[in-house]
JSON list of C-alpha atoms in Angstrom, two decimals:
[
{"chain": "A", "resi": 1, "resn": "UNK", "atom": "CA", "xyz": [8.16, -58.63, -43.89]},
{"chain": "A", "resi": 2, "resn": "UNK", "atom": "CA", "xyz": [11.53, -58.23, -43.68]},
{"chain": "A", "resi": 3, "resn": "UNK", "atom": "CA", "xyz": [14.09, -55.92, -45.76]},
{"chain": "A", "resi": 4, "resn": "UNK", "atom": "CA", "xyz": [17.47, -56.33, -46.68]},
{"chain": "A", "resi": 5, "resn": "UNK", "atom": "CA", "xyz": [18.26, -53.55, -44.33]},
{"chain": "A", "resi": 6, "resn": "UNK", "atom": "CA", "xyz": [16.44, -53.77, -41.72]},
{"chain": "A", "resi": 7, "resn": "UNK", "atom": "CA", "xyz": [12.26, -55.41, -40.57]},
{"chain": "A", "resi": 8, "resn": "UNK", "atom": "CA", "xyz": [10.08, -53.09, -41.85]},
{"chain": "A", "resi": 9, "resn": "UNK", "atom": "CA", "xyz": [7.29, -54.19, -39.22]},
{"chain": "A", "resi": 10, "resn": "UNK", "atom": "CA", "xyz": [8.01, -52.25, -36.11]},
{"chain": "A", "resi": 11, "resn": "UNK", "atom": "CA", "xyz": [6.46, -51.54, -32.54]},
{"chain": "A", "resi": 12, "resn": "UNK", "atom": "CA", "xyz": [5.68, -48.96, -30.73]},
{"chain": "A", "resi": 13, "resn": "UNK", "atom": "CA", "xyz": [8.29, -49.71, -28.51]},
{"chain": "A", "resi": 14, "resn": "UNK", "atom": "CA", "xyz": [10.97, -49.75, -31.43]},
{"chain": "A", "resi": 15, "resn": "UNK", "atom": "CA", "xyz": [10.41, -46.53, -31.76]},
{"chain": "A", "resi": 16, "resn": "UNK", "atom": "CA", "xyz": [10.46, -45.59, -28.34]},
{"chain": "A", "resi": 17, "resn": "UNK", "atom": "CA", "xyz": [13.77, -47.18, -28.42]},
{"chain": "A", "resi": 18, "resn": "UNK", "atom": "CA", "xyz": [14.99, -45.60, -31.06]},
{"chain": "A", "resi": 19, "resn": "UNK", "atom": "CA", "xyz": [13.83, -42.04, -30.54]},
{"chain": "A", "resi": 20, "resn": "UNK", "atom": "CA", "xyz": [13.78, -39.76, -28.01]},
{"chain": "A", "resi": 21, "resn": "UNK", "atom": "CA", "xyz": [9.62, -40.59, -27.73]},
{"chain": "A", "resi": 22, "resn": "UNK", "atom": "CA", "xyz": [7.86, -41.82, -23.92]},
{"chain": "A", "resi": 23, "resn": "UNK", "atom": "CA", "xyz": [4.22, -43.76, -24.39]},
{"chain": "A", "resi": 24, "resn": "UNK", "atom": "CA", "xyz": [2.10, -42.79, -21.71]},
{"chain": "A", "resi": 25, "resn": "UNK", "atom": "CA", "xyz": [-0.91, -44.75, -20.85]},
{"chain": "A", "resi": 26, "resn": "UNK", "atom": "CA", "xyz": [-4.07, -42.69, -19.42]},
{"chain": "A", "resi": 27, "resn": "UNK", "atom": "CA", "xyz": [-7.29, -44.82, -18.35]},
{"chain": "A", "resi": 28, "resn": "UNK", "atom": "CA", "xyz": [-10.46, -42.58, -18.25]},
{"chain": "A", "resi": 29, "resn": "UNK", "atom": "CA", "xyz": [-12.29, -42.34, -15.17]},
{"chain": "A", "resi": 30, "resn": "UNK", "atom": "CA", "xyz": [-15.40, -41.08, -15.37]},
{"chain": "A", "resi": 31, "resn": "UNK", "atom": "CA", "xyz": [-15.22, -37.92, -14.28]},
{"chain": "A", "resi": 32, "resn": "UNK", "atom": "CA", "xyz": [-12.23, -37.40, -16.27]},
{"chain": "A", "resi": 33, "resn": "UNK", "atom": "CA", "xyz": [-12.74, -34.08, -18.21]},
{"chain": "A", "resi": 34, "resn": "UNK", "atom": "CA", "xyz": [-11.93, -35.47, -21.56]},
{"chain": "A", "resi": 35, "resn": "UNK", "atom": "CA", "xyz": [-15.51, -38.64, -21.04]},
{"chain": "A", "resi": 36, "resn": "UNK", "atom": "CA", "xyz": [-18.09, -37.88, -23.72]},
{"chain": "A", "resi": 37, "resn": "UNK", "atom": "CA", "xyz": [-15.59, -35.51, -25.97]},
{"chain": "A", "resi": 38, "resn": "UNK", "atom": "CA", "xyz": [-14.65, -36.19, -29.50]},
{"chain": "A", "resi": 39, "resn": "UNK", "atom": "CA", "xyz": [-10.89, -36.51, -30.35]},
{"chain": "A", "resi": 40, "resn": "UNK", "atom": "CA", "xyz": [-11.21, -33.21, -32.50]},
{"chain": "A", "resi": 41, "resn": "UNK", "atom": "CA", "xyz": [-12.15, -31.25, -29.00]},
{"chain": "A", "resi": 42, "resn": "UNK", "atom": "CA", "xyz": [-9.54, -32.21, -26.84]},
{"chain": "A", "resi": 43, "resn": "UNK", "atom": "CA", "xyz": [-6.91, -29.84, -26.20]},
{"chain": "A", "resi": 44, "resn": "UNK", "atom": "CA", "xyz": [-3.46, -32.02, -25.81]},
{"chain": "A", "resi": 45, "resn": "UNK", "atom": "CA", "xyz": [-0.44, -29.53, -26.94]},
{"chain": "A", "resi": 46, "resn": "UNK", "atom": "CA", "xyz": [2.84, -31.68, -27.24]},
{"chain": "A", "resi": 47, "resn": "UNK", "atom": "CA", "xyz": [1.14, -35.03, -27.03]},
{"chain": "A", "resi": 48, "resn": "UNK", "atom": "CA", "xyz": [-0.50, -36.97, -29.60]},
{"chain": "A", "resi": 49, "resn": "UNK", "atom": "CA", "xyz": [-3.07, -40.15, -29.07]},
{"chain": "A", "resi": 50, "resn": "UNK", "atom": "CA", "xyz": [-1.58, -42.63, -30.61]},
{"chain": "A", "resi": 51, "resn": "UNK", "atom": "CA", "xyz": [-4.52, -45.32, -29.83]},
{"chain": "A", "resi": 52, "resn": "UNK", "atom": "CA", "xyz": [-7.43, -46.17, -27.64]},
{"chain": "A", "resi": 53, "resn": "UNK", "atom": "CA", "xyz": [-7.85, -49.19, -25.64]},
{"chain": "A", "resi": 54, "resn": "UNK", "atom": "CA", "xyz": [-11.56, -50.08, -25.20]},
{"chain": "A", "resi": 55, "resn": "UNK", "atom": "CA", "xyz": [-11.82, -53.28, -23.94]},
{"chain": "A", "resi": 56, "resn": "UNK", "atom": "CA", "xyz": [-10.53, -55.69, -25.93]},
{"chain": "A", "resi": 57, "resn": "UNK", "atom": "CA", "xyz": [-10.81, -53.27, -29.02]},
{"chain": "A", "resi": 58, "resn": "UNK", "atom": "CA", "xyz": [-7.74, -51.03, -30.24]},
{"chain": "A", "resi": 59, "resn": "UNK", "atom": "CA", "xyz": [-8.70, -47.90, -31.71]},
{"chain": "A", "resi": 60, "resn": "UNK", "atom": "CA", "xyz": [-7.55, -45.86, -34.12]},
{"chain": "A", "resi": 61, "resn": "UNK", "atom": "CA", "xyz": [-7.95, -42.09, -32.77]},
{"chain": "A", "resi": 62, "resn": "UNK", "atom": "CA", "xyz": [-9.52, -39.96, -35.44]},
{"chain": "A", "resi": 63, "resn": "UNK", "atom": "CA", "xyz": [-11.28, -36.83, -34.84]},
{"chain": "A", "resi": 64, "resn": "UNK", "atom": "CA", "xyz": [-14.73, -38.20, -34.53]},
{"chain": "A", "resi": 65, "resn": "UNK", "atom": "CA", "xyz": [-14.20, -40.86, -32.25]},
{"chain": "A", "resi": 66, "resn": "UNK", "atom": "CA", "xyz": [-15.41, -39.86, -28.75]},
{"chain": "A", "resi": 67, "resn": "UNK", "atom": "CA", "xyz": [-13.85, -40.78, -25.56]},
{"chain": "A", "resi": 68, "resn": "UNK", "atom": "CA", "xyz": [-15.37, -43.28, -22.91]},
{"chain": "A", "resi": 69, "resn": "UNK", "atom": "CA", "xyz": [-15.18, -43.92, -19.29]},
{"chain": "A", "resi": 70, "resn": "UNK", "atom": "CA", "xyz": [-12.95, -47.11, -19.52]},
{"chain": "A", "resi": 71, "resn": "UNK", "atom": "CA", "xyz": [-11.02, -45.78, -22.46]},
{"chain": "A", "resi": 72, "resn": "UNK", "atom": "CA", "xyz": [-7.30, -46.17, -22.08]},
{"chain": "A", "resi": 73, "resn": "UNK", "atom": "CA", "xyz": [-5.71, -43.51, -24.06]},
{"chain": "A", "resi": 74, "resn": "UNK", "atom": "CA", "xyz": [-1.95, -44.43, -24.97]},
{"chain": "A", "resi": 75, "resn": "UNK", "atom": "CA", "xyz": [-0.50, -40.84, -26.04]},
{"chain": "A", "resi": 76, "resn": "UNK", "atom": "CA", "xyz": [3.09, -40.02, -27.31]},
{"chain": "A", "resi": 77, "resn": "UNK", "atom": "CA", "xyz": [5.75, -37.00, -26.04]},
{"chain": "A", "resi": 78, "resn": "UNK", "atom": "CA", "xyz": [9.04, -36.29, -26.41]},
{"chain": "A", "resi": 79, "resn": "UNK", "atom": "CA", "xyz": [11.72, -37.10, -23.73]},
{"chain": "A", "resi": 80, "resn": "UNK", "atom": "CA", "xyz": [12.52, -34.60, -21.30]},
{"chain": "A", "resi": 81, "resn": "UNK", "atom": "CA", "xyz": [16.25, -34.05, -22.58]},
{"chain": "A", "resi": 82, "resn": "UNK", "atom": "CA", "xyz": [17.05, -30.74, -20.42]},
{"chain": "A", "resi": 83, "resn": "UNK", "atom": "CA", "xyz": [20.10, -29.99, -18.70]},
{"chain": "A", "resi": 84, "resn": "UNK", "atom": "CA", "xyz": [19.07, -30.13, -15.28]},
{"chain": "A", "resi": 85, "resn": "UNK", "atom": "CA", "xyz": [19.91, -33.42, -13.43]},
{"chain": "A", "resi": 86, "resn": "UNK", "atom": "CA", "xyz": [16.86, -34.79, -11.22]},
{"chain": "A", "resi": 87, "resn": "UNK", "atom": "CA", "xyz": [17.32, -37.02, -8.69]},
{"chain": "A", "resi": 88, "resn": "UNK", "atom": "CA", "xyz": [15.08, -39.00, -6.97]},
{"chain": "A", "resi": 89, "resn": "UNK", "atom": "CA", "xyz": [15.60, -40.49, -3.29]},
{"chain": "A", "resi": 90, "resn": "UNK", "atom": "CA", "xyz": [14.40, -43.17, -2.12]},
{"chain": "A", "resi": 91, "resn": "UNK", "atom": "CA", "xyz": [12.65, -43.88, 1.08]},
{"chain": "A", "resi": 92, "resn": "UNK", "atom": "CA", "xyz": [10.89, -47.02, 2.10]},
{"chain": "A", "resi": 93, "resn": "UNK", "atom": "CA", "xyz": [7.66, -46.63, 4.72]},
{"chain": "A", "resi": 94, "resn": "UNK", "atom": "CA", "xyz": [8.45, -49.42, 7.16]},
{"chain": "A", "resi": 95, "resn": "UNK", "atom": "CA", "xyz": [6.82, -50.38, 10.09]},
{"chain": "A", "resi": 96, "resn": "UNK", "atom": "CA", "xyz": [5.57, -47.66, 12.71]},
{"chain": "A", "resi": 97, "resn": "UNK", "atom": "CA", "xyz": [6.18, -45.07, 9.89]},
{"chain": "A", "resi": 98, "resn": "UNK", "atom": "CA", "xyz": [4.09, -41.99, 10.53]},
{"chain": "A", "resi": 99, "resn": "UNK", "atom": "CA", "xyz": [2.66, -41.79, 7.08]},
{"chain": "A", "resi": 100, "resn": "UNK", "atom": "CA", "xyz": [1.30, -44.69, 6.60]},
{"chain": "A", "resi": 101, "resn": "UNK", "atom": "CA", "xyz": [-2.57, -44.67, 5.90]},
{"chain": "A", "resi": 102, "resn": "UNK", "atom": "CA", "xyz": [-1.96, -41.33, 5.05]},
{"chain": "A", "resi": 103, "resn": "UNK", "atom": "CA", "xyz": [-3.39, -39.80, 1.63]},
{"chain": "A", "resi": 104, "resn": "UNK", "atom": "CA", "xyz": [-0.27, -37.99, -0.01]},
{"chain": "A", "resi": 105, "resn": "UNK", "atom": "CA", "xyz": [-1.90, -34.71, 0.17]},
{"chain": "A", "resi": 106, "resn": "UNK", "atom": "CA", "xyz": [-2.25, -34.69, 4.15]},
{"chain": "A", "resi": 107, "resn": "UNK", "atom": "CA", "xyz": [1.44, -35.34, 4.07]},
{"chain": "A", "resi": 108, "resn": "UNK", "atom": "CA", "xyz": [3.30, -32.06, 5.93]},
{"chain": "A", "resi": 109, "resn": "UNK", "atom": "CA", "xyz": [6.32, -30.51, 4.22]},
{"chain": "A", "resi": 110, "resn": "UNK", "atom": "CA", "xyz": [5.58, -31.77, 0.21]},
{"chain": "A", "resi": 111, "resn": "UNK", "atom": "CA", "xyz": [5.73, -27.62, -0.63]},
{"chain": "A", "resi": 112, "resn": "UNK", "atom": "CA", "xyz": [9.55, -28.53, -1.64]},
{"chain": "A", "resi": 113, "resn": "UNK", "atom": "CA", "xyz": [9.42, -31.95, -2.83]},
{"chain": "A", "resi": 114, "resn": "UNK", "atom": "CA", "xyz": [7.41, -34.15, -4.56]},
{"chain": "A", "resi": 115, "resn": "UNK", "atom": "CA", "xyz": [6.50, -37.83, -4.68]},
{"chain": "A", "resi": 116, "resn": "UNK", "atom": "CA", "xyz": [6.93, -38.94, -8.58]},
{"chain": "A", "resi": 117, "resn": "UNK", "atom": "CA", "xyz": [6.28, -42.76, -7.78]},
{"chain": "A", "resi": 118, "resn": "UNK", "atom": "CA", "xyz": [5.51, -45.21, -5.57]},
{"chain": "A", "resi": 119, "resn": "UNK", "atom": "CA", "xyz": [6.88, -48.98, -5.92]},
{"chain": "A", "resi": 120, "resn": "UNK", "atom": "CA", "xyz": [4.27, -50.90, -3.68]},
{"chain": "A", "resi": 121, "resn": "UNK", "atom": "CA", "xyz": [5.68, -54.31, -2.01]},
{"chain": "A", "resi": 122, "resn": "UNK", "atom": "CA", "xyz": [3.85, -56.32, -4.42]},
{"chain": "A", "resi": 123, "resn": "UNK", "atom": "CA", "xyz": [6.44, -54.75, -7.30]},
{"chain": "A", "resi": 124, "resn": "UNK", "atom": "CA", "xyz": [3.34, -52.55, -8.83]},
{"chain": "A", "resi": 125, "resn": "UNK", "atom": "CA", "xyz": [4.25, -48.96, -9.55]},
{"chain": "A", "resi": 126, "resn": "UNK", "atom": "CA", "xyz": [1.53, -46.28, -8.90]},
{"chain": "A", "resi": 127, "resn": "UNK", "atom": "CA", "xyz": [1.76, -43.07, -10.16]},
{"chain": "A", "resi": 128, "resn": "UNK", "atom": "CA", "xyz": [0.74, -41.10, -7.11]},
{"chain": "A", "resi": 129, "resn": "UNK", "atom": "CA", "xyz": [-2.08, -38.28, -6.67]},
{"chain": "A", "resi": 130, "resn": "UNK", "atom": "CA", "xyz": [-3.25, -36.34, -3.81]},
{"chain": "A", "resi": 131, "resn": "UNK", "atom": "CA", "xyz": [-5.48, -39.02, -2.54]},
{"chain": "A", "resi": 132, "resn": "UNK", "atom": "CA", "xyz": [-3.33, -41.66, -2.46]},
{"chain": "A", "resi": 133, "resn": "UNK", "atom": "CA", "xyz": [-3.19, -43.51, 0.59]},
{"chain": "A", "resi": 134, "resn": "UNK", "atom": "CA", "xyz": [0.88, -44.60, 1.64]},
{"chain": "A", "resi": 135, "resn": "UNK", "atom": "CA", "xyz": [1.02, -48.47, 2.56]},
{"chain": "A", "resi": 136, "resn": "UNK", "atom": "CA", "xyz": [3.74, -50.07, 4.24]},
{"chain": "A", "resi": 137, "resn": "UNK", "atom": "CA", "xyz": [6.45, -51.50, 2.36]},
{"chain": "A", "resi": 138, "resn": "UNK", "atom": "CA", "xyz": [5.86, -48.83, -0.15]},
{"chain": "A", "resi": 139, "resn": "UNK", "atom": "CA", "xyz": [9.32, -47.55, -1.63]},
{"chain": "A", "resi": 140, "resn": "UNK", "atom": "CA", "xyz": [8.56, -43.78, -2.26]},
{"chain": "A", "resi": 141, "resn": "UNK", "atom": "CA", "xyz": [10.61, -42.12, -5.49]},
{"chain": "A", "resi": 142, "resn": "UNK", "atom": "CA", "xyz": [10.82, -38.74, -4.09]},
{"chain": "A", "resi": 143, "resn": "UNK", "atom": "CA", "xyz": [12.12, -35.11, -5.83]},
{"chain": "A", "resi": 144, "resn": "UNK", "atom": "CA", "xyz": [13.29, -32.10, -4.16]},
{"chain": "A", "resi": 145, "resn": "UNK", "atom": "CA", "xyz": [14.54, -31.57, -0.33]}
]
């Protein structure tokens, strides 16, 4: 469908486009503390789930529908917007580099900094946790000192 003014049939990604909105994509683990809870009992301030992958099956979040291991929740929040300007330094992990096979939480001096991504040499992007594990090649997005 299209109108005169503009098409009427948008995506998510319009919108992200368009607004000051982020998607974020969250797969379920099973231990994840939000497996075997109904929509209506999670408590996600700021955020709303916007739909649930299961499989090949998109689902429309109402309150009854209860989250499985699998599940890949796709949630919506606003765009940080603040004042303060970030900026991330980059560091590849080459060759003979100390840290590599290391989990990110055995990593000494991370009290003032913080890794917010790593770009692995195969052009995936992992959004790092304590465990981890720094490969070679990795290019490591990095705040703080």
């Amino acid at each position: 469908m299209v109108d005169d003014e503009q098409n009427v049939m948008k995506t998510f990604s319009d919108y992200q486009e368009e607004q000051q909105i982020q998607l974020i994509q969250m797969k379920m683990e099973k231990d994840h503390k939000y497996v075997g809870k109904k929509i209506s009992e999670l408590r996600i301030k700021n955020m709303l789930i916007v739909l649930i992958k299961r499989g090949d099956e998109d689902i429309i979040p109402r309150a009854e529908v209860k989250i499985k291991e699998g599940d890949i929740l796709v949630l919506s929040a606003q765009s940080y917007e603040g004042d303060i300007d970030m900026v991330l330094r980059e560091e590849t992990v080459e060759e003979g580099d100390g840290r590599i096979g290391c989990q990110i939480k055995d990593l000494p001096k991370m009290e003032e900094r913080m890794i917010a991504l790593i770009r692995r040499e195969d052009g995936s992007t992992v959004i790092p946790k304590g465990e981890t594990v720094i490969q070679k090649g990795d290019v490591l997005a990095i705040s703080g000192n």
